[in-house]
Amino acid sequence: EITSIVGRYSGITDLAWVQEEPANQGAWPFLGLNLPDKVPAVRGLRRISRRRMAAPAAGVAKVHEVEQKALIAEAVEL
């Protein structure tokens, strides 16, 4: 299914996986390692997420807000 979806966009120059979770959590650890081998069209896939963290959240509302705004801004710039 992913091959079919990516194949619709022949002019793709930048492909990113966006997740709110930290880099070492959520789907990225699995997909980042396995997806490029299974779907050659996504080689060069990059990640947009929070930095790697032991906890699922920053723990401070202000830090979370700053990180959230930066994450969304980077994702929308694609």
PDB file of N, CA, C and O in Angstrom, residues 6-59:
ATOM      1  N   VAL A   6       3.116   6.231  -2.464  1.00  0.00           N
ATOM      2  CA  VAL A   6       4.306   7.016  -2.802  1.00  0.00           C
ATOM      3  C   VAL A   6       4.464   7.106  -4.323  1.00  0.00           C
ATOM      4  O   VAL A   6       4.888   8.135  -4.850  1.00  0.00           O
ATOM      5  N   GLY A   7       4.087   6.049  -5.026  1.00  0.00           N
ATOM      6  CA  GLY A   7       4.192   6.031  -6.480  1.00  0.00           C
ATOM      7  C   GLY A   7       3.341   7.079  -7.169  1.00  0.00           C
ATOM      8  O   GLY A   7       3.617   7.464  -8.309  1.00  0.00           O
ATOM      9  N   ARG A   8       2.327   7.582  -6.524  1.00  0.00           N
ATOM     10  CA  ARG A   8       1.470   8.628  -7.090  1.00  0.00           C
ATOM     11  C   ARG A   8       2.182   9.974  -7.186  1.00  0.00           C
ATOM     12  O   ARG A   8       1.724  10.874  -7.875  1.00  0.00           O
ATOM     13  N   TYR A   9       3.269  10.111  -6.463  1.00  0.00           N
ATOM     14  CA  TYR A   9       3.969  11.396  -6.385  1.00  0.00           C
ATOM     15  C   TYR A   9       5.364  11.268  -6.979  1.00  0.00           C
ATOM     16  O   TYR A   9       6.369  11.232  -6.259  1.00  0.00           O
ATOM     17  N   SER A  10       5.453  11.229  -8.291  1.00  0.00           N
ATOM     18  CA  SER A  10       6.732  10.989  -8.958  1.00  0.00           C
ATOM     19  C   SER A  10       7.729  12.127  -8.763  1.00  0.00           C
ATOM     20  O   SER A  10       8.923  11.926  -8.875  1.00  0.00           O
ATOM     21  N   GLY A  11       7.262  13.311  -8.462  1.00  0.00           N
ATOM     22  CA  GLY A  11       8.157  14.448  -8.300  1.00  0.00           C
ATOM     23  C   GLY A  11       8.645  14.671  -6.885  1.00  0.00           C
ATOM     24  O   GLY A  11       9.223  15.716  -6.586  1.00  0.00           O
ATOM     25  N   ILE A  12       8.460  13.714  -6.016  1.00  0.00           N
ATOM     26  CA  ILE A  12       8.864  13.871  -4.619  1.00  0.00           C
ATOM     27  C   ILE A  12      10.368  14.100  -4.514  1.00  0.00           C
ATOM     28  O   ILE A  12      11.163  13.370  -5.091  1.00  0.00           O
ATOM     29  N   THR A  13      10.738  15.136  -3.769  1.00  0.00           N
ATOM     30  CA  THR A  13      12.157  15.382  -3.509  1.00  0.00           C
ATOM     31  C   THR A  13      12.472  15.263  -2.027  1.00  0.00           C
ATOM     32  O   THR A  13      13.625  15.145  -1.652  1.00  0.00           O
ATOM     33  N   ASP A  14      11.446  15.315  -1.199  1.00  0.00           N
ATOM     34  CA  ASP A  14      11.647  15.240   0.250  1.00  0.00           C
ATOM     35  C   ASP A  14      10.488  14.458   0.850  1.00  0.00           C
ATOM     36  O   ASP A  14       9.329  14.816   0.662  1.00  0.00           O
ATOM     37  N   LEU A  15      10.807  13.386   1.556  1.00  0.00           N
ATOM     38  CA  LEU A  15       9.788  12.541   2.164  1.00  0.00           C
ATOM     39  C   LEU A  15      10.103  12.402   3.643  1.00  0.00           C
ATOM     40  O   LEU A  15      11.229  12.071   4.006  1.00  0.00           O
ATOM     41  N   ALA A  16       9.132  12.686   4.492  1.00  0.00           N
ATOM     42  CA  ALA A  16       9.378  12.674   5.930  1.00  0.00           C
ATOM     43  C   ALA A  16       8.291  11.908   6.674  1.00  0.00           C
ATOM     44  O   ALA A  16       7.130  11.897   6.277  1.00  0.00           O
ATOM     45  N   TRP A  17       8.708  11.270   7.751  1.00  0.00           N
ATOM     46  CA  TRP A  17       7.791  10.661   8.704  1.00  0.00           C
ATOM     47  C   TRP A  17       7.651  11.673   9.835  1.00  0.00           C
ATOM     48  O   TRP A  17       8.635  12.098  10.437  1.00  0.00           O
ATOM     49  N   VAL A  18       6.426  12.089  10.127  1.00  0.00           N
ATOM     50  CA  VAL A  18       6.184  13.078  11.172  1.00  0.00           C
ATOM     51  C   VAL A  18       5.433  12.403  12.311  1.00  0.00           C
ATOM     52  O   VAL A  18       4.409  11.764  12.090  1.00  0.00           O
ATOM     53  N   GLN A  19       5.977  12.536  13.516  1.00  0.00           N
ATOM     54  CA  GLN A  19       5.293  12.003  14.693  1.00  0.00           C
ATOM     55  C   GLN A  19       5.523  12.925  15.863  1.00  0.00           C
ATOM     56  O   GLN A  19       6.570  13.556  15.977  1.00  0.00           O
ATOM     57  N   GLU A  20       4.533  13.003  16.728  1.00  0.00           N
ATOM     58  CA  GLU A  20       4.633  13.862  17.902  1.00  0.00           C
ATOM     59  C   GLU A  20       5.521  13.236  18.975  1.00  0.00           C
ATOM     60  O   GLU A  20       6.162  13.933  19.750  1.00  0.00           O
ATOM     61  N   GLU A  21       5.585  11.915  19.007  1.00  0.00           N
ATOM     62  CA  GLU A  21       6.386  11.230  20.025  1.00  0.00           C
ATOM     63  C   GLU A  21       7.876  11.513  19.823  1.00  0.00           C
ATOM     64  O   GLU A  21       8.305  11.856  18.734  1.00  0.00           O
ATOM     65  N   PRO A  22       8.678  11.306  20.867  1.00  0.00           N
ATOM     66  CA  PRO A  22      10.126  11.432  20.717  1.00  0.00           C
ATOM     67  C   PRO A  22      10.659  10.444  19.666  1.00  0.00           C
ATOM     68  O   PRO A  22      10.023   9.440  19.355  1.00  0.00           O
ATOM     69  N   ALA A  23      11.841  10.723  19.156  1.00  0.00           N
ATOM     70  CA  ALA A  23      12.436   9.931  18.069  1.00  0.00           C
ATOM     71  C   ALA A  23      12.585   8.454  18.412  1.00  0.00           C
ATOM     72  O   ALA A  23      12.481   7.603  17.532  1.00  0.00           O
ATOM     73  N   ASN A  24      12.831   8.140  19.676  1.00  0.00           N
ATOM     74  CA  ASN A  24      13.043   6.748  20.063  1.00  0.00           C
ATOM     75  C   ASN A  24      11.751   6.062  20.521  1.00  0.00           C
ATOM     76  O   ASN A  24      11.791   4.967  21.065  1.00  0.00           O
ATOM     77  N   GLN A  25      10.611   6.691  20.270  1.00  0.00           N
ATOM     78  CA  GLN A  25       9.322   6.122  20.649  1.00  0.00           C
ATOM     79  C   GLN A  25       8.382   6.162  19.448  1.00  0.00           C
ATOM     80  O   GLN A  25       8.759   6.590  18.371  1.00  0.00           O
ATOM     81  N   GLY A  26       7.163   5.722  19.623  1.00  0.00           N
ATOM     82  CA  GLY A  26       6.210   5.724  18.525  1.00  0.00           C
ATOM     83  C   GLY A  26       6.620   4.739  17.439  1.00  0.00           C
ATOM     84  O   GLY A  26       7.347   3.778  17.677  1.00  0.00           O
ATOM     85  N   ALA A  27       6.188   4.984  16.230  1.00  0.00           N
ATOM     86  CA  ALA A  27       6.434   4.062  15.111  1.00  0.00           C
ATOM     87  C   ALA A  27       7.812   4.233  14.474  1.00  0.00           C
ATOM     88  O   ALA A  27       8.300   3.326  13.805  1.00  0.00           O
ATOM     89  N   TRP A  28       8.457   5.368  14.663  1.00  0.00           N
ATOM     90  CA  TRP A  28       9.701   5.644  13.954  1.00  0.00           C
ATOM     91  C   TRP A  28      10.806   4.598  14.143  1.00  0.00           C
ATOM     92  O   TRP A  28      11.435   4.198  13.171  1.00  0.00           O
ATOM     93  N   PRO A  29      11.101   4.149  15.349  1.00  0.00           N
ATOM     94  CA  PRO A  29      12.192   3.179  15.479  1.00  0.00           C
ATOM     95  C   PRO A  29      12.000   1.950  14.577  1.00  0.00           C
ATOM     96  O   PRO A  29      12.956   1.469  13.970  1.00  0.00           O
ATOM     97  N   PHE A  30      10.785   1.479  14.450  1.00  0.00           N
ATOM     98  CA  PHE A  30      10.517   0.332  13.586  1.00  0.00           C
ATOM     99  C   PHE A  30      10.531   0.735  12.114  1.00  0.00           C
ATOM    100  O   PHE A  30      11.201   0.112  11.296  1.00  0.00           O
ATOM    101  N   LEU A  31       9.796   1.772  11.782  1.00  0.00           N
ATOM    102  CA  LEU A  31       9.695   2.174  10.381  1.00  0.00           C
ATOM    103  C   LEU A  31      11.011   2.690   9.823  1.00  0.00           C
ATOM    104  O   LEU A  31      11.362   2.400   8.675  1.00  0.00           O
ATOM    105  N   GLY A  32      11.737   3.466  10.602  1.00  0.00           N
ATOM    106  CA  GLY A  32      13.007   4.011  10.137  1.00  0.00           C
ATOM    107  C   GLY A  32      14.007   2.927   9.775  1.00  0.00           C
ATOM    108  O   GLY A  32      14.817   3.091   8.861  1.00  0.00           O
ATOM    109  N   LEU A  33      13.952   1.809  10.486  1.00  0.00           N
ATOM    110  CA  LEU A  33      14.865   0.693  10.211  1.00  0.00           C
ATOM    111  C   LEU A  33      14.359  -0.226   9.101  1.00  0.00           C
ATOM    112  O   LEU A  33      15.143  -0.762   8.330  1.00  0.00           O
ATOM    113  N   ASN A  34      13.069  -0.433   9.027  1.00  0.00           N
ATOM    114  CA  ASN A  34      12.521  -1.448   8.128  1.00  0.00           C
ATOM    115  C   ASN A  34      11.900  -0.935   6.837  1.00  0.00           C
ATOM    116  O   ASN A  34      11.968  -1.619   5.817  1.00  0.00           O
ATOM    117  N   LEU A  35      11.290   0.222   6.861  1.00  0.00           N
ATOM    118  CA  LEU A  35      10.564   0.686   5.687  1.00  0.00           C
ATOM    119  C   LEU A  35      11.444   0.888   4.454  1.00  0.00           C
ATOM    120  O   LEU A  35      11.069   0.440   3.362  1.00  0.00           O
ATOM    121  N   PRO A  36      12.626   1.491   4.552  1.00  0.00           N
ATOM    122  CA  PRO A  36      13.440   1.666   3.342  1.00  0.00           C
ATOM    123  C   PRO A  36      13.825   0.346   2.668  1.00  0.00           C
ATOM    124  O   PRO A  36      13.948   0.295   1.440  1.00  0.00           O
ATOM    125  N   ASP A  37      13.993  -0.720   3.422  1.00  0.00           N
ATOM    126  CA  ASP A  37      14.300  -2.021   2.824  1.00  0.00           C
ATOM    127  C   ASP A  37      13.083  -2.632   2.136  1.00  0.00           C
ATOM    128  O   ASP A  37      13.206  -3.303   1.124  1.00  0.00           O
ATOM    129  N   LYS A  38      11.912  -2.413   2.690  1.00  0.00           N
ATOM    130  CA  LYS A  38      10.678  -2.989   2.155  1.00  0.00           C
ATOM    131  C   LYS A  38      10.106  -2.165   1.000  1.00  0.00           C
ATOM    132  O   LYS A  38       9.477  -2.700   0.100  1.00  0.00           O
ATOM    133  N   VAL A  39      10.299  -0.851   1.068  1.00  0.00           N
ATOM    134  CA  VAL A  39       9.753   0.059   0.057  1.00  0.00           C
ATOM    135  C   VAL A  39      10.888   0.947  -0.446  1.00  0.00           C
ATOM    136  O   VAL A  39      11.138   2.022   0.103  1.00  0.00           O
ATOM    137  N   PRO A  40      11.607   0.525  -1.470  1.00  0.00           N
ATOM    138  CA  PRO A  40      12.757   1.294  -1.960  1.00  0.00           C
ATOM    139  C   PRO A  40      12.437   2.748  -2.301  1.00  0.00           C
ATOM    140  O   PRO A  40      13.311   3.608  -2.201  1.00  0.00           O
ATOM    141  N   ALA A  41      11.199   3.036  -2.650  1.00  0.00           N
ATOM    142  CA  ALA A  41      10.824   4.402  -3.007  1.00  0.00           C
ATOM    143  C   ALA A  41      10.958   5.379  -1.839  1.00  0.00           C
ATOM    144  O   ALA A  41      10.991   6.587  -2.049  1.00  0.00           O
ATOM    145  N   VAL A  42      11.043   4.877  -0.615  1.00  0.00           N
ATOM    146  CA  VAL A  42      11.152   5.778   0.535  1.00  0.00           C
ATOM    147  C   VAL A  42      12.580   5.874   1.074  1.00  0.00           C
ATOM    148  O   VAL A  42      12.788   6.423   2.142  1.00  0.00           O
ATOM    149  N   ARG A  43      13.547   5.385   0.335  1.00  0.00           N
ATOM    150  CA  ARG A  43      14.942   5.558   0.786  1.00  0.00           C
ATOM    151  C   ARG A  43      15.210   7.053   0.894  1.00  0.00           C
ATOM    152  O   ARG A  43      14.804   7.834   0.053  1.00  0.00           O
ATOM    153  N   GLY A  44      15.879   7.443   1.925  1.00  0.00           N
ATOM    154  CA  GLY A  44      16.100   8.861   2.175  1.00  0.00           C
ATOM    155  C   GLY A  44      15.010   9.472   3.050  1.00  0.00           C
ATOM    156  O   GLY A  44      15.015  10.660   3.306  1.00  0.00           O
ATOM    157  N   LEU A  45      14.079   8.628   3.499  1.00  0.00           N
ATOM    158  CA  LEU A  45      13.022   9.076   4.393  1.00  0.00           C
ATOM    159  C   LEU A  45      13.657   9.702   5.627  1.00  0.00           C
ATOM    160  O   LEU A  45      14.582   9.149   6.208  1.00  0.00           O
ATOM    161  N   ARG A  46      13.173  10.865   6.007  1.00  0.00           N
ATOM    162  CA  ARG A  46      13.709  11.505   7.204  1.00  0.00           C
ATOM    163  C   ARG A  46      12.629  11.629   8.256  1.00  0.00           C
ATOM    164  O   ARG A  46      11.443  11.496   7.962  1.00  0.00           O
ATOM    165  N   ARG A  47      13.037  11.865   9.472  1.00  0.00           N
ATOM    166  CA  ARG A  47      12.128  11.923  10.612  1.00  0.00           C
ATOM    167  C   ARG A  47      11.968  13.353  11.087  1.00  0.00           C
ATOM    168  O   ARG A  47      12.927  14.112  11.184  1.00  0.00           O
ATOM    169  N   ILE A  48      10.724  13.706  11.387  1.00  0.00           N
ATOM    170  CA  ILE A  48      10.416  14.963  12.062  1.00  0.00           C
ATOM    171  C   ILE A  48       9.683  14.559  13.332  1.00  0.00           C
ATOM    172  O   ILE A  48       8.591  13.992  13.274  1.00  0.00           O
ATOM    173  N   SER A  49      10.318  14.794  14.466  1.00  0.00           N
ATOM    174  CA  SER A  49       9.716  14.428  15.747  1.00  0.00           C
ATOM    175  C   SER A  49      10.428  15.177  16.868  1.00  0.00           C
ATOM    176  O   SER A  49      11.364  15.933  16.623  1.00  0.00           O
ATOM    177  N   ARG A  50       9.995  14.906  18.052  1.00  0.00           N
ATOM    178  CA  ARG A  50      10.712  15.449  19.207  1.00  0.00           C
ATOM    179  C   ARG A  50      12.065  14.739  19.324  1.00  0.00           C
ATOM    180  O   ARG A  50      12.251  13.665  18.761  1.00  0.00           O
ATOM    181  N   ARG A  51      12.967  15.324  20.066  1.00  0.00           N
ATOM    182  CA  ARG A  51      14.278  14.700  20.283  1.00  0.00           C
ATOM    183  C   ARG A  51      14.103  13.392  21.051  1.00  0.00           C
ATOM    184  O   ARG A  51      13.063  13.138  21.648  1.00  0.00           O
ATOM    185  N   ARG A  52      15.115  12.567  21.050  1.00  0.00           N
ATOM    186  CA  ARG A  52      15.070  11.319  21.814  1.00  0.00           C
ATOM    187  C   ARG A  52      14.946  11.655  23.301  1.00  0.00           C
ATOM    188  O   ARG A  52      15.654  12.525  23.800  1.00  0.00           O
ATOM    189  N   MET A  53      14.043  10.963  23.984  1.00  0.00           N
ATOM    190  CA  MET A  53      13.842  11.207  25.414  1.00  0.00           C
ATOM    191  C   MET A  53      13.436   9.910  26.095  1.00  0.00           C
ATOM    192  O   MET A  53      12.828   9.031  25.475  1.00  0.00           O
ATOM    193  N   ALA A  54      13.771   9.788  27.370  1.00  0.00           N
ATOM    194  CA  ALA A  54      13.377   8.608  28.142  1.00  0.00           C
ATOM    195  C   ALA A  54      11.887   8.657  28.480  1.00  0.00           C
ATOM    196  O   ALA A  54      11.239   7.630  28.590  1.00  0.00           O
ATOM    197  N   ALA A  55      11.351   9.851  28.618  1.00  0.00           N
ATOM    198  CA  ALA A  55       9.937  10.022  28.946  1.00  0.00           C
ATOM    199  C   ALA A  55       9.154  10.364  27.675  1.00  0.00           C
ATOM    200  O   ALA A  55       9.714  10.897  26.729  1.00  0.00           O
ATOM    201  N   PRO A  56       7.854  10.082  27.652  1.00  0.00           N
ATOM    202  CA  PRO A  56       7.064  10.389  26.463  1.00  0.00           C
ATOM    203  C   PRO A  56       6.731  11.874  26.302  1.00  0.00           C
ATOM    204  O   PRO A  56       6.226  12.287  25.275  1.00  0.00           O
ATOM    205  N   ALA A  57       7.041  12.690  27.303  1.00  0.00           N
ATOM    206  CA  ALA A  57       6.752  14.122  27.226  1.00  0.00           C
ATOM    207  C   ALA A  57       7.856  14.911  27.915  1.00  0.00           C
ATOM    208  O   ALA A  57       8.591  14.378  28.741  1.00  0.00           O
ATOM    209  N   ALA A  58       7.940  16.181  27.583  1.00  0.00           N
ATOM    210  CA  ALA A  58       8.980  17.042  28.150  1.00  0.00           C
ATOM    211  C   ALA A  58       8.820  17.223  29.656  1.00  0.00           C
ATOM    212  O   ALA A  58       9.799  17.408  30.369  1.00  0.00           O
ATOM    213  N   GLY A  59       7.591  17.197  30.141  1.00  0.00           N
ATOM    214  CA  GLY A  59       7.352  17.336  31.573  1.00  0.00           C
ATOM    215  C   GLY A  59       7.113  18.763  32.015  1.00  0.00           C
ATOM    216  O   GLY A  59       6.707  19.005  33.141  1.00  0.00           O
TER     217      GLY A  59
END
